[in-house]
mmCIF file of C-alpha atoms and ligand atoms in Angstrom:
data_model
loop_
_atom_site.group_PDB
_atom_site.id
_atom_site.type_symbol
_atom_site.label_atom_id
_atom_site.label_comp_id
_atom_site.label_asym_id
_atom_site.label_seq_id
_atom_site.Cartn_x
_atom_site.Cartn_y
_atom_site.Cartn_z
ATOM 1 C CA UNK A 1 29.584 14.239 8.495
ATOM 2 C CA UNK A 2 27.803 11.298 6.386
ATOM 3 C CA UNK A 3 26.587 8.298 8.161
ATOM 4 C CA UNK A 4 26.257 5.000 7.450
ATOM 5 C CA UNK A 5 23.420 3.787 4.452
ATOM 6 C CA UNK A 6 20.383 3.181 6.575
ATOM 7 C CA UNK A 7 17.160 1.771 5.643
ATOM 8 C CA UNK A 8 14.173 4.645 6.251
ATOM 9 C CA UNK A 9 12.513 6.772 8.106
ATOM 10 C CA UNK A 10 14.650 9.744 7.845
ATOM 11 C CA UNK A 11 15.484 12.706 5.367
ATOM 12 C CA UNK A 12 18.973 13.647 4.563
ATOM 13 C CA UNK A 13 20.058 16.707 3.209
ATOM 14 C CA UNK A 14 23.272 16.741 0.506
ATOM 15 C CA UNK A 15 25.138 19.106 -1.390
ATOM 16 C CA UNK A 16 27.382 19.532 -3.904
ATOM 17 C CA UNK A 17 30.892 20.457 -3.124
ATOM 18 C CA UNK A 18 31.819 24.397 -3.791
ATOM 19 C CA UNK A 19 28.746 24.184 -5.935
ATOM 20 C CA UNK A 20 25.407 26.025 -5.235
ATOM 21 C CA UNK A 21 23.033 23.001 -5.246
ATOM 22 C CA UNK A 22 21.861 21.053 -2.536
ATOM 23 C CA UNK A 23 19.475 18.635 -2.126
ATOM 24 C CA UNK A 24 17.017 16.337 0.205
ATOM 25 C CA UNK A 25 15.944 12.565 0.098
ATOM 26 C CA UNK A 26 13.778 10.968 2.095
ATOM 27 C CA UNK A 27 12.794 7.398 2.177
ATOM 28 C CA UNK A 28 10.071 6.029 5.057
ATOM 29 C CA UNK A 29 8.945 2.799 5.621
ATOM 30 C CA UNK A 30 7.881 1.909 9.104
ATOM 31 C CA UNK A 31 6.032 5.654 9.153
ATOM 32 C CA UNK A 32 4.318 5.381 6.188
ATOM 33 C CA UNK A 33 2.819 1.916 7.010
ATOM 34 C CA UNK A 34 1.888 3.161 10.251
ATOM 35 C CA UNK A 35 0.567 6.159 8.864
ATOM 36 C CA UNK A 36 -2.295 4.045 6.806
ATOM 37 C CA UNK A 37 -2.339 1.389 9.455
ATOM 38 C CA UNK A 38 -6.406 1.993 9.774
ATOM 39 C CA UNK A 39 -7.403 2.749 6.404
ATOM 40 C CA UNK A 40 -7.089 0.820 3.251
ATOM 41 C CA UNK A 41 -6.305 3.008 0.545
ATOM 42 C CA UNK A 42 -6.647 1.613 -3.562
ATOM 43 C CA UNK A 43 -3.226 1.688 -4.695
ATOM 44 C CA UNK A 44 -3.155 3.987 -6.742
ATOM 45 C CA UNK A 45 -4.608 6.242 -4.083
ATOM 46 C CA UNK A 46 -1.602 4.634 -1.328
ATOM 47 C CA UNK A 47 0.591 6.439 -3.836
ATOM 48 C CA UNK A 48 -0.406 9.515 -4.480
ATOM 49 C CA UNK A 49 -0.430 9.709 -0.354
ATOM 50 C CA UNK A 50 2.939 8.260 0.046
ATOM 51 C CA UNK A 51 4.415 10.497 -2.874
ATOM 52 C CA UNK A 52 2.395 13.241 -0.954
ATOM 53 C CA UNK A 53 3.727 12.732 2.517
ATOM 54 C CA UNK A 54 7.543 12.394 1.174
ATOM 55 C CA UNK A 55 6.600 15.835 -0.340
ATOM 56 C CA UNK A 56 5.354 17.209 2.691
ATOM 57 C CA UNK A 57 8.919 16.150 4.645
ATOM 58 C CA UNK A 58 11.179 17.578 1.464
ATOM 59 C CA UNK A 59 8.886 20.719 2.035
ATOM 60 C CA UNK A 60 9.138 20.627 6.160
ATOM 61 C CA UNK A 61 13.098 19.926 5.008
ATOM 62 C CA UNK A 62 13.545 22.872 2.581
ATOM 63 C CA UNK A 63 11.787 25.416 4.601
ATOM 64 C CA UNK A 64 13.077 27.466 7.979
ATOM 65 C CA UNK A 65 10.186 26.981 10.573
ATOM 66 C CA UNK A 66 9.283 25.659 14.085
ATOM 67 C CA UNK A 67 5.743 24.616 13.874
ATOM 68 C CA UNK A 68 3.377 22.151 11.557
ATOM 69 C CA UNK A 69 3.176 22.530 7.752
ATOM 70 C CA UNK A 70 0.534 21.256 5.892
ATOM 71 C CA UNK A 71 -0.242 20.309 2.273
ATOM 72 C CA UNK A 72 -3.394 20.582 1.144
ATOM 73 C CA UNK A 73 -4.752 18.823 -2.258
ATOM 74 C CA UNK A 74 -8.524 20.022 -3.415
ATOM 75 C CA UNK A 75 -9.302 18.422 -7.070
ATOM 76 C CA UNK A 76 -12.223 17.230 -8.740
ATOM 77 C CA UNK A 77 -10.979 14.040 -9.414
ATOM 78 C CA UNK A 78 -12.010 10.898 -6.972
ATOM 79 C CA UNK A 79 -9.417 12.074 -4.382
ATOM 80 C CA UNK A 80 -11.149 15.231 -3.372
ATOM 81 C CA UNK A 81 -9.366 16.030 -0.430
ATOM 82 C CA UNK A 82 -5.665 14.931 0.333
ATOM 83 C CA UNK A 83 -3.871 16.608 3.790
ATOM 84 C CA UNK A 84 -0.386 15.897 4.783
ATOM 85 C CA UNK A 85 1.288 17.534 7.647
ATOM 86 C CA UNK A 86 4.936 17.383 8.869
ATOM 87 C CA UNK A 87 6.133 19.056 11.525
ATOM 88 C CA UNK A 88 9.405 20.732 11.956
ATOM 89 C CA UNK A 89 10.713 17.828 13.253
ATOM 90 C CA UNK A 90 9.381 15.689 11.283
ATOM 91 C CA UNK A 91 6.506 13.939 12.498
ATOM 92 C CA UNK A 92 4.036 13.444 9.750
ATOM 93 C CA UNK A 93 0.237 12.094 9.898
ATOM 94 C CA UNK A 94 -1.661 12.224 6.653
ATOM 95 C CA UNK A 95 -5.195 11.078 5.411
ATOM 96 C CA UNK A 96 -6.818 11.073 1.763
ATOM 97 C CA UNK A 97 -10.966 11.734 1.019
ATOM 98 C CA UNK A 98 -11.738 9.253 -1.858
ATOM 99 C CA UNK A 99 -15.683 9.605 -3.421
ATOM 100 C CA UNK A 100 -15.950 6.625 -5.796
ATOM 101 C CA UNK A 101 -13.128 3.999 -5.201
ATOM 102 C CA UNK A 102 -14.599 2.415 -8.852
ATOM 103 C CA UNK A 103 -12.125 3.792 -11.417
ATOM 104 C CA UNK A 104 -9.175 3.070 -9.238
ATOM 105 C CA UNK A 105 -9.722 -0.761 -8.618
ATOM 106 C CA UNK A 106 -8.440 -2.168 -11.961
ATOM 107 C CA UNK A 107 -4.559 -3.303 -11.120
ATOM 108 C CA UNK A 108 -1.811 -1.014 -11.502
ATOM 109 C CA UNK A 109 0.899 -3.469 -10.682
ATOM 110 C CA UNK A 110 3.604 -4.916 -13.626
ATOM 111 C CA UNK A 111 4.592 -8.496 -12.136
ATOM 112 C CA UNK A 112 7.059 -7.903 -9.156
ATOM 113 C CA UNK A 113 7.915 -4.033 -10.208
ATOM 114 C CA UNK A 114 6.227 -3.338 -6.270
ATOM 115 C CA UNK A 115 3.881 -1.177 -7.754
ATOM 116 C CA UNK A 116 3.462 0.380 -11.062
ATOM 117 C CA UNK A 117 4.191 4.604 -11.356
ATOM 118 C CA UNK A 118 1.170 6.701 -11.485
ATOM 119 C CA UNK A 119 0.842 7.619 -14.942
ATOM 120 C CA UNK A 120 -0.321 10.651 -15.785
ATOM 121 C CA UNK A 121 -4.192 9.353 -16.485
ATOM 122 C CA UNK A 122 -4.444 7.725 -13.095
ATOM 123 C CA UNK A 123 -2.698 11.448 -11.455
ATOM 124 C CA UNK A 124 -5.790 13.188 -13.307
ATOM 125 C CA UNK A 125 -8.196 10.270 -12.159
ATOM 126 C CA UNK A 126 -6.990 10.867 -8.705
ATOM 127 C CA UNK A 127 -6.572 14.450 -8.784
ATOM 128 C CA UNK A 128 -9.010 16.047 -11.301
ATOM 129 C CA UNK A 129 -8.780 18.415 -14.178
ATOM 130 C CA UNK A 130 -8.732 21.066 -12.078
ATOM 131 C CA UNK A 131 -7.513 21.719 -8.068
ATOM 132 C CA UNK A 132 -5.031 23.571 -6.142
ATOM 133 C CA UNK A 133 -2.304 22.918 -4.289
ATOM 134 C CA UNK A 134 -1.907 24.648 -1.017
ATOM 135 C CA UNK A 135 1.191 24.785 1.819
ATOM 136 C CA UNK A 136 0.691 26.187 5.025
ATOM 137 C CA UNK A 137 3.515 26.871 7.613
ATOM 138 C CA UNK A 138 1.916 27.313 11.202
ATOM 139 C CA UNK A 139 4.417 29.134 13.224
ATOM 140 C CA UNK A 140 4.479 27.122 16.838
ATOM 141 C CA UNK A 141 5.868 30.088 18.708
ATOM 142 C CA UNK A 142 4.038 33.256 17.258
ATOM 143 C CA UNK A 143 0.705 33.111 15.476
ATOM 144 C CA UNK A 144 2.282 33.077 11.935
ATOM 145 C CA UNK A 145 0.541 31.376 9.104
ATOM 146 C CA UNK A 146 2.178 31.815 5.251
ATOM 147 C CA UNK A 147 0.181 30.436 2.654
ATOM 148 C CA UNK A 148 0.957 29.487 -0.872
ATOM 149 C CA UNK A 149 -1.045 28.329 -3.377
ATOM 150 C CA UNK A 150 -0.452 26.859 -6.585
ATOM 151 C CA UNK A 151 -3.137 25.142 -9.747
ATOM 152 C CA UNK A 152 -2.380 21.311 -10.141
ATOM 153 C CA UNK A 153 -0.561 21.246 -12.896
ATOM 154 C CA UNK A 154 1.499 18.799 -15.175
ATOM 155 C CA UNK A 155 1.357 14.956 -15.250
ATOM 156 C CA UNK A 156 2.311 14.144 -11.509
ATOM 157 C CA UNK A 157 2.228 15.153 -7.962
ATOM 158 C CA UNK A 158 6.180 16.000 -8.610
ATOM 159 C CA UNK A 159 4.939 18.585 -11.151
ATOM 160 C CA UNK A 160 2.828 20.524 -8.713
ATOM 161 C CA UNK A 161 5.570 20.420 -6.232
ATOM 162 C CA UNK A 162 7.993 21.947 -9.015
ATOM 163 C CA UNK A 163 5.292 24.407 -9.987
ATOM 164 C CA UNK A 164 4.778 25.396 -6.357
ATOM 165 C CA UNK A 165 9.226 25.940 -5.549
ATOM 166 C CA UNK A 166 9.190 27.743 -8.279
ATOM 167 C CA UNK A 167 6.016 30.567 -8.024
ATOM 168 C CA UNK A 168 6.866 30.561 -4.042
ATOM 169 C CA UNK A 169 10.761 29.791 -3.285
ATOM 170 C CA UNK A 170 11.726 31.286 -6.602
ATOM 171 C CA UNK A 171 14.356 28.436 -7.278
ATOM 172 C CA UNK A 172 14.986 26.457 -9.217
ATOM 173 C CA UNK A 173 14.181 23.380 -8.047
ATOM 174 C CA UNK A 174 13.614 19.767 -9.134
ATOM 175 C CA UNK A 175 11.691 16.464 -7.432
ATOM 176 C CA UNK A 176 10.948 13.505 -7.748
ATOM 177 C CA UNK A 177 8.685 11.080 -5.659
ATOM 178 C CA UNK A 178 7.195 7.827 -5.539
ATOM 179 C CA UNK A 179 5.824 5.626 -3.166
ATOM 180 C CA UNK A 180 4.478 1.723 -2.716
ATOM 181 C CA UNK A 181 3.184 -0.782 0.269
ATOM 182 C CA UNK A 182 6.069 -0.298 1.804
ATOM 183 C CA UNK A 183 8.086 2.315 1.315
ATOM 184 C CA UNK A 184 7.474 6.605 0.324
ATOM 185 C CA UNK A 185 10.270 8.356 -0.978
ATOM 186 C CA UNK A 186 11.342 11.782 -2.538
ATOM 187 C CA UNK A 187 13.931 13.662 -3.504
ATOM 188 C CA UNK A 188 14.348 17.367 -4.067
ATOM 189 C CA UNK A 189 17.269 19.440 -5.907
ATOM 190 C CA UNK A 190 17.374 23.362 -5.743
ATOM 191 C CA UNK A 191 19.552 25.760 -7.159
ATOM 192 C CA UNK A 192 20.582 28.029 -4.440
ATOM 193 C CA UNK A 193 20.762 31.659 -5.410
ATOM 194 C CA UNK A 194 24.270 33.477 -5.817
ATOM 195 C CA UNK A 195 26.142 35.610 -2.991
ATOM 196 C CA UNK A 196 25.347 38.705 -5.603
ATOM 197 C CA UNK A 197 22.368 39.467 -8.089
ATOM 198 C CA UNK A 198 24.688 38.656 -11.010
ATOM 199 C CA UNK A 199 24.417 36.025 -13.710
ATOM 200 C CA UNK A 200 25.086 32.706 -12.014
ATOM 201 C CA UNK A 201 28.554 31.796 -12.953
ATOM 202 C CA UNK A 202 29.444 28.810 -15.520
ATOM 203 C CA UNK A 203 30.335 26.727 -13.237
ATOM 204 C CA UNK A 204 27.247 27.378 -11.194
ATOM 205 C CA UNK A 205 25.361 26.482 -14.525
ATOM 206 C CA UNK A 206 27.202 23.612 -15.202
ATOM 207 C CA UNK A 207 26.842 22.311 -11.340
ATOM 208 C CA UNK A 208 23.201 22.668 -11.913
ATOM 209 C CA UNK A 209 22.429 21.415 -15.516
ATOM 210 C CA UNK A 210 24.500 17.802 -14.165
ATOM 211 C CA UNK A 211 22.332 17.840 -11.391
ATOM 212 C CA UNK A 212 19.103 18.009 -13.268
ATOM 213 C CA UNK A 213 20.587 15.524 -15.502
ATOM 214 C CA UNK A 214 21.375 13.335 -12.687
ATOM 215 C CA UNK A 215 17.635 13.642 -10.881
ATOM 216 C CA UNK A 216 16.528 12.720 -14.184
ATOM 217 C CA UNK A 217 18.028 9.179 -14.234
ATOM 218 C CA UNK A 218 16.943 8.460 -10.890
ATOM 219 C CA UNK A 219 14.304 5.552 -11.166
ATOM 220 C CA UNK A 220 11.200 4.598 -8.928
ATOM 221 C CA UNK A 221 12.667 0.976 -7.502
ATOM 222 C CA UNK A 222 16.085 3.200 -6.103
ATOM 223 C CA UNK A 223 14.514 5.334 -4.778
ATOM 224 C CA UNK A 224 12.200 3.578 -2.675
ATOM 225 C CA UNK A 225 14.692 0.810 -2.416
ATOM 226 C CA UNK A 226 18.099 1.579 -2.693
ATOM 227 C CA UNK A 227 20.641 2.729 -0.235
ATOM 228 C CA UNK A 228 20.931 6.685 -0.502
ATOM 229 C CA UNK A 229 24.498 6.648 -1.006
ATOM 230 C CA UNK A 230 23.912 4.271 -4.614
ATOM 231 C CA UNK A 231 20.981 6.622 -5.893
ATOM 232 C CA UNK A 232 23.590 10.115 -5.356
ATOM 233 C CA UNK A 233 26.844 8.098 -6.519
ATOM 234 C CA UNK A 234 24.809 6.881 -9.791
ATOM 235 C CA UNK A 235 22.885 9.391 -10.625
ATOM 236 C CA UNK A 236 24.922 12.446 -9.698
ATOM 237 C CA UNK A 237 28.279 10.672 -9.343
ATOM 238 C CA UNK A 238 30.958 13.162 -10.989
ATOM 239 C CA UNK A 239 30.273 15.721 -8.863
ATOM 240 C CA UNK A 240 31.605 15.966 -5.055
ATOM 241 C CA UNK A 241 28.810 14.926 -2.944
ATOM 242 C CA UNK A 242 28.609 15.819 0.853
ATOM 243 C CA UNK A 243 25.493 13.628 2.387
ATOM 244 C CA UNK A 244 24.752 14.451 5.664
ATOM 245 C CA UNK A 245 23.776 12.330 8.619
ATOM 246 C CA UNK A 246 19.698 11.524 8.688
ATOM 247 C CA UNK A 247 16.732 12.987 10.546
ATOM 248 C CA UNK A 248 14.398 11.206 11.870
ATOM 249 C CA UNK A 249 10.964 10.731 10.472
ATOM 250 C CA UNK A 250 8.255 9.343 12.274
ATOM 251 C CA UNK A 251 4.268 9.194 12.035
ATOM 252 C CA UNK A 252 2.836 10.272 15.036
ATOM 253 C CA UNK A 253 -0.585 12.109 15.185
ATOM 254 C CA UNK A 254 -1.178 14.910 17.785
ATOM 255 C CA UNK A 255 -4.904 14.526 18.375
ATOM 256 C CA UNK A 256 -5.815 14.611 21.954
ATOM 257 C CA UNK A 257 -8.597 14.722 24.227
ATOM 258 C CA UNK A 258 -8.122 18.573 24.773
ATOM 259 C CA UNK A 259 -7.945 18.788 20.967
ATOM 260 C CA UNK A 260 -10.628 16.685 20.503
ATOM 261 C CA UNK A 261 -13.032 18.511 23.508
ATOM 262 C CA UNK A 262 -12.167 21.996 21.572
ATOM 263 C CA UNK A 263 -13.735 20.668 19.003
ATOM 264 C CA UNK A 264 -16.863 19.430 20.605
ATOM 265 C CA UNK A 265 -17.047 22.968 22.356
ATOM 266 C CA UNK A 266 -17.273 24.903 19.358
ATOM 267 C CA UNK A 267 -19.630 22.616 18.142
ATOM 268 C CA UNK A 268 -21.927 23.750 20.850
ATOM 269 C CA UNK A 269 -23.467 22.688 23.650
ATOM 270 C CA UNK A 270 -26.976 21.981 22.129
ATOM 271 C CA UNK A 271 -25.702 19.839 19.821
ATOM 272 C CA UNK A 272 -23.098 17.705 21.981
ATOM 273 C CA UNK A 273 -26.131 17.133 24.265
ATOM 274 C CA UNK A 274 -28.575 16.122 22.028
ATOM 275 C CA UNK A 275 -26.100 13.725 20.162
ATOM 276 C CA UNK A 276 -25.680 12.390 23.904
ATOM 277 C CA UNK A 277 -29.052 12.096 24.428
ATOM 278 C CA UNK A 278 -29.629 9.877 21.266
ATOM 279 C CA UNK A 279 -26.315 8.043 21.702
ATOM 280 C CA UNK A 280 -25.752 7.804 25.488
ATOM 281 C CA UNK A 281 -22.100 8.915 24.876
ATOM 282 C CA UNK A 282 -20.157 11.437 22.019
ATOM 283 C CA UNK A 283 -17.571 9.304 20.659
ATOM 284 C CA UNK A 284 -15.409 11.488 18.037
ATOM 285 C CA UNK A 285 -13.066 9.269 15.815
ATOM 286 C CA UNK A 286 -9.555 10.669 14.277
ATOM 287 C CA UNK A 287 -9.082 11.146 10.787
ATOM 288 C CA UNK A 288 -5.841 10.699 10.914
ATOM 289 C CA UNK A 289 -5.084 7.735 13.546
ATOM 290 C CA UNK A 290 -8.661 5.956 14.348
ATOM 291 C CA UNK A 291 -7.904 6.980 17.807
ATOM 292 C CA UNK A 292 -11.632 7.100 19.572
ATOM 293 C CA UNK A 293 -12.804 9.783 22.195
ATOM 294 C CA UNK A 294 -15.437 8.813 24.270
ATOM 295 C CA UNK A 295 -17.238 11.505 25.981
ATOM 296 C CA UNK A 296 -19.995 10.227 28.493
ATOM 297 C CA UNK A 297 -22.118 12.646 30.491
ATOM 298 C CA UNK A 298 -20.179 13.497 33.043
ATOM 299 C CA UNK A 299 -17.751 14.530 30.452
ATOM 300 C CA UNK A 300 -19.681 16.598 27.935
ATOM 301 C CA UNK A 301 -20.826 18.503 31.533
ATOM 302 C CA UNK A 302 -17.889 19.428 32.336
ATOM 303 C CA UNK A 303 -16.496 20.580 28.709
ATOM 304 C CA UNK A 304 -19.779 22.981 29.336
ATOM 305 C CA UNK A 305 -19.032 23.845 33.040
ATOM 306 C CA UNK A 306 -19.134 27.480 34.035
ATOM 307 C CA UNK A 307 -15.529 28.257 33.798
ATOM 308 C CA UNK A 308 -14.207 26.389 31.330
ATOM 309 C CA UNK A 309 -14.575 28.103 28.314
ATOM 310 C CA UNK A 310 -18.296 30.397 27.539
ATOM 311 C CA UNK A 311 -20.964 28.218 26.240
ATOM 312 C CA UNK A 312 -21.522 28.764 22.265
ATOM 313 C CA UNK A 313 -24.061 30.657 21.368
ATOM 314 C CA UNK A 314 -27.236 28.958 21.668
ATOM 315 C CA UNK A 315 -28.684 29.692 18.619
ATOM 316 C CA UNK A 316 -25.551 28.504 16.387
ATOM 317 C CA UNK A 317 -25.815 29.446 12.446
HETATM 318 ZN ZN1 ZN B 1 -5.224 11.150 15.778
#
């Protein structure tokens, strides 16, 4: 069921043989450079987004949904905002909110390493003493939304993640991420729960304990650059590995002009007028993409036609 080493842009799930761990690693490199294609991020701010959006596919990975899931970082740090969303099938778009880019501009690169780890000062520059971690699962079908919410704890964005498996999956689980120019990448163990409520078994133990050894070994250069096959047969080699064939990942962000014209409806139509009275137009920018919408007056009339959807209020709080 394996397939050949490839390169990126997908998430593969493993497992070990007769053993009740299993795992996901994802690596992406064209995605995550088109991802960030419009904005240019410090670097230590590039990581914490790319070791954020490989979390966001191990979560999308890990989970049982058809719909968009979204992780949401709020800190007090200089990266106030972080959102990365993955879909079910894996299409992720992701943006970061940076105040003051001046702590974050002295180098963080050792000579030809590709990009130093965040260590744990930089995570807390980034991030804040205090902030929350928060997943969302939008259910495409039925209007389901599960949220759960975890502090920002720990040294790294790994940490939270760990924090967050265990207070809301209940399993044990262990990550580990990291991300540079070029490449994101993460991978994610868990120890699946018994077929009965009893003790896990000591084999079970055993299977488990080797496989947090192993994740432990892993280091940042494999896994943002080494086949997937290498980093499992290294780091988790005497155990019987079954790698399954990848998924896709790709970046693609689902903005569109009815999105977009939602938006400028609930904004109102006072204020979509007056904006094209002082503008001759409403152009709305994506976050995520740059994409530009370009409303002229034609347009913003007929977003406000009788029929289309009821005028806001006038008098909007
Ligand atoms: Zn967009």
């Amino acid at each position: 069921m394996s397939s050949p080493a490839s390169g990126g842009d997908e998430v593969r799930r493993f497992t070990v043989e007769n053993r009740p761990v299993r795992g996901h690693f994802v690596r992406i490199g064209g995605a995550w450079r088109a991802l960030r294609e419009h904005r240019d991020y410090p670097a230590p701010v590039r990581e914490l987004l790319g070791q954020a959006v490989s979390a966001s596919v191990l979560l999308a990975a890990t989970l049982k949904f058809r719909g968009t899931l979204t992780l949401q970082l709020h800190g007090n740090g200089c990266a106030r905002m972080l959102v990365s969303q993955c879909t079910h099938d894996f299409r992720v778009r992701a943006l970061v909110r940076i105040d003051d880019h001046a702590p974050l501009e002295r180098p963080v690169a050792g000579p030809g390493t590709g990009g130093a780890a965040l260590t744990p000062e930089l995570f807390r520059t980034l991030v804040g003493q205090q902030g929350r971690l928060a997943v969302t699962v939008e259910a495409a079908e039925r209007d389901v939304r599960y949220q759960g919410v975890v502090p920002l704890v720990g040294d790294s964005f790994a940490d939270c993640l760990e924090e967050y498996f265990a207070s809301s999956e209940q399993l044990p689980t262990r990550v580990r991420l990291a991300a540079d120019d070029t490449h994101a990448a993460g991978l994610v163990i868990q120890q699946l729960p018994g077929r009965t409520d009893a003790e896990p078994s000591i084999e079970a133990q055993s299977a488990w304990s080797d496989a947090e050894r192993g994740i432990g070994t892993v280091d940042r250069h494999e896994l943002l650059g080494s086949p997937v096959e290498r980093v499992l047969t290294r780091n988790f080699g005497r155990r019987d590995l079954r790698l399954y064939s990848g998924t896709p990942v790709r970046f693609e962000c689902r903005c569109g002009p009815e999105r977009v014209a939602g938006l400028l409806r609930a904004l109102g139509a006072d204020e979509v007028r007056d904006v094209l009275r002082e503008q001759g137009a409403v152009t709305v920018t994506c976050d995520f993409c740059n994409r530009p919408y370009r409303f002229d007056a034609v347009d913003v009339e007929g977003l406000f036609a009788s029929g289309a959807v009821p005028d806001a209020p006038p008098s909007l709080q």
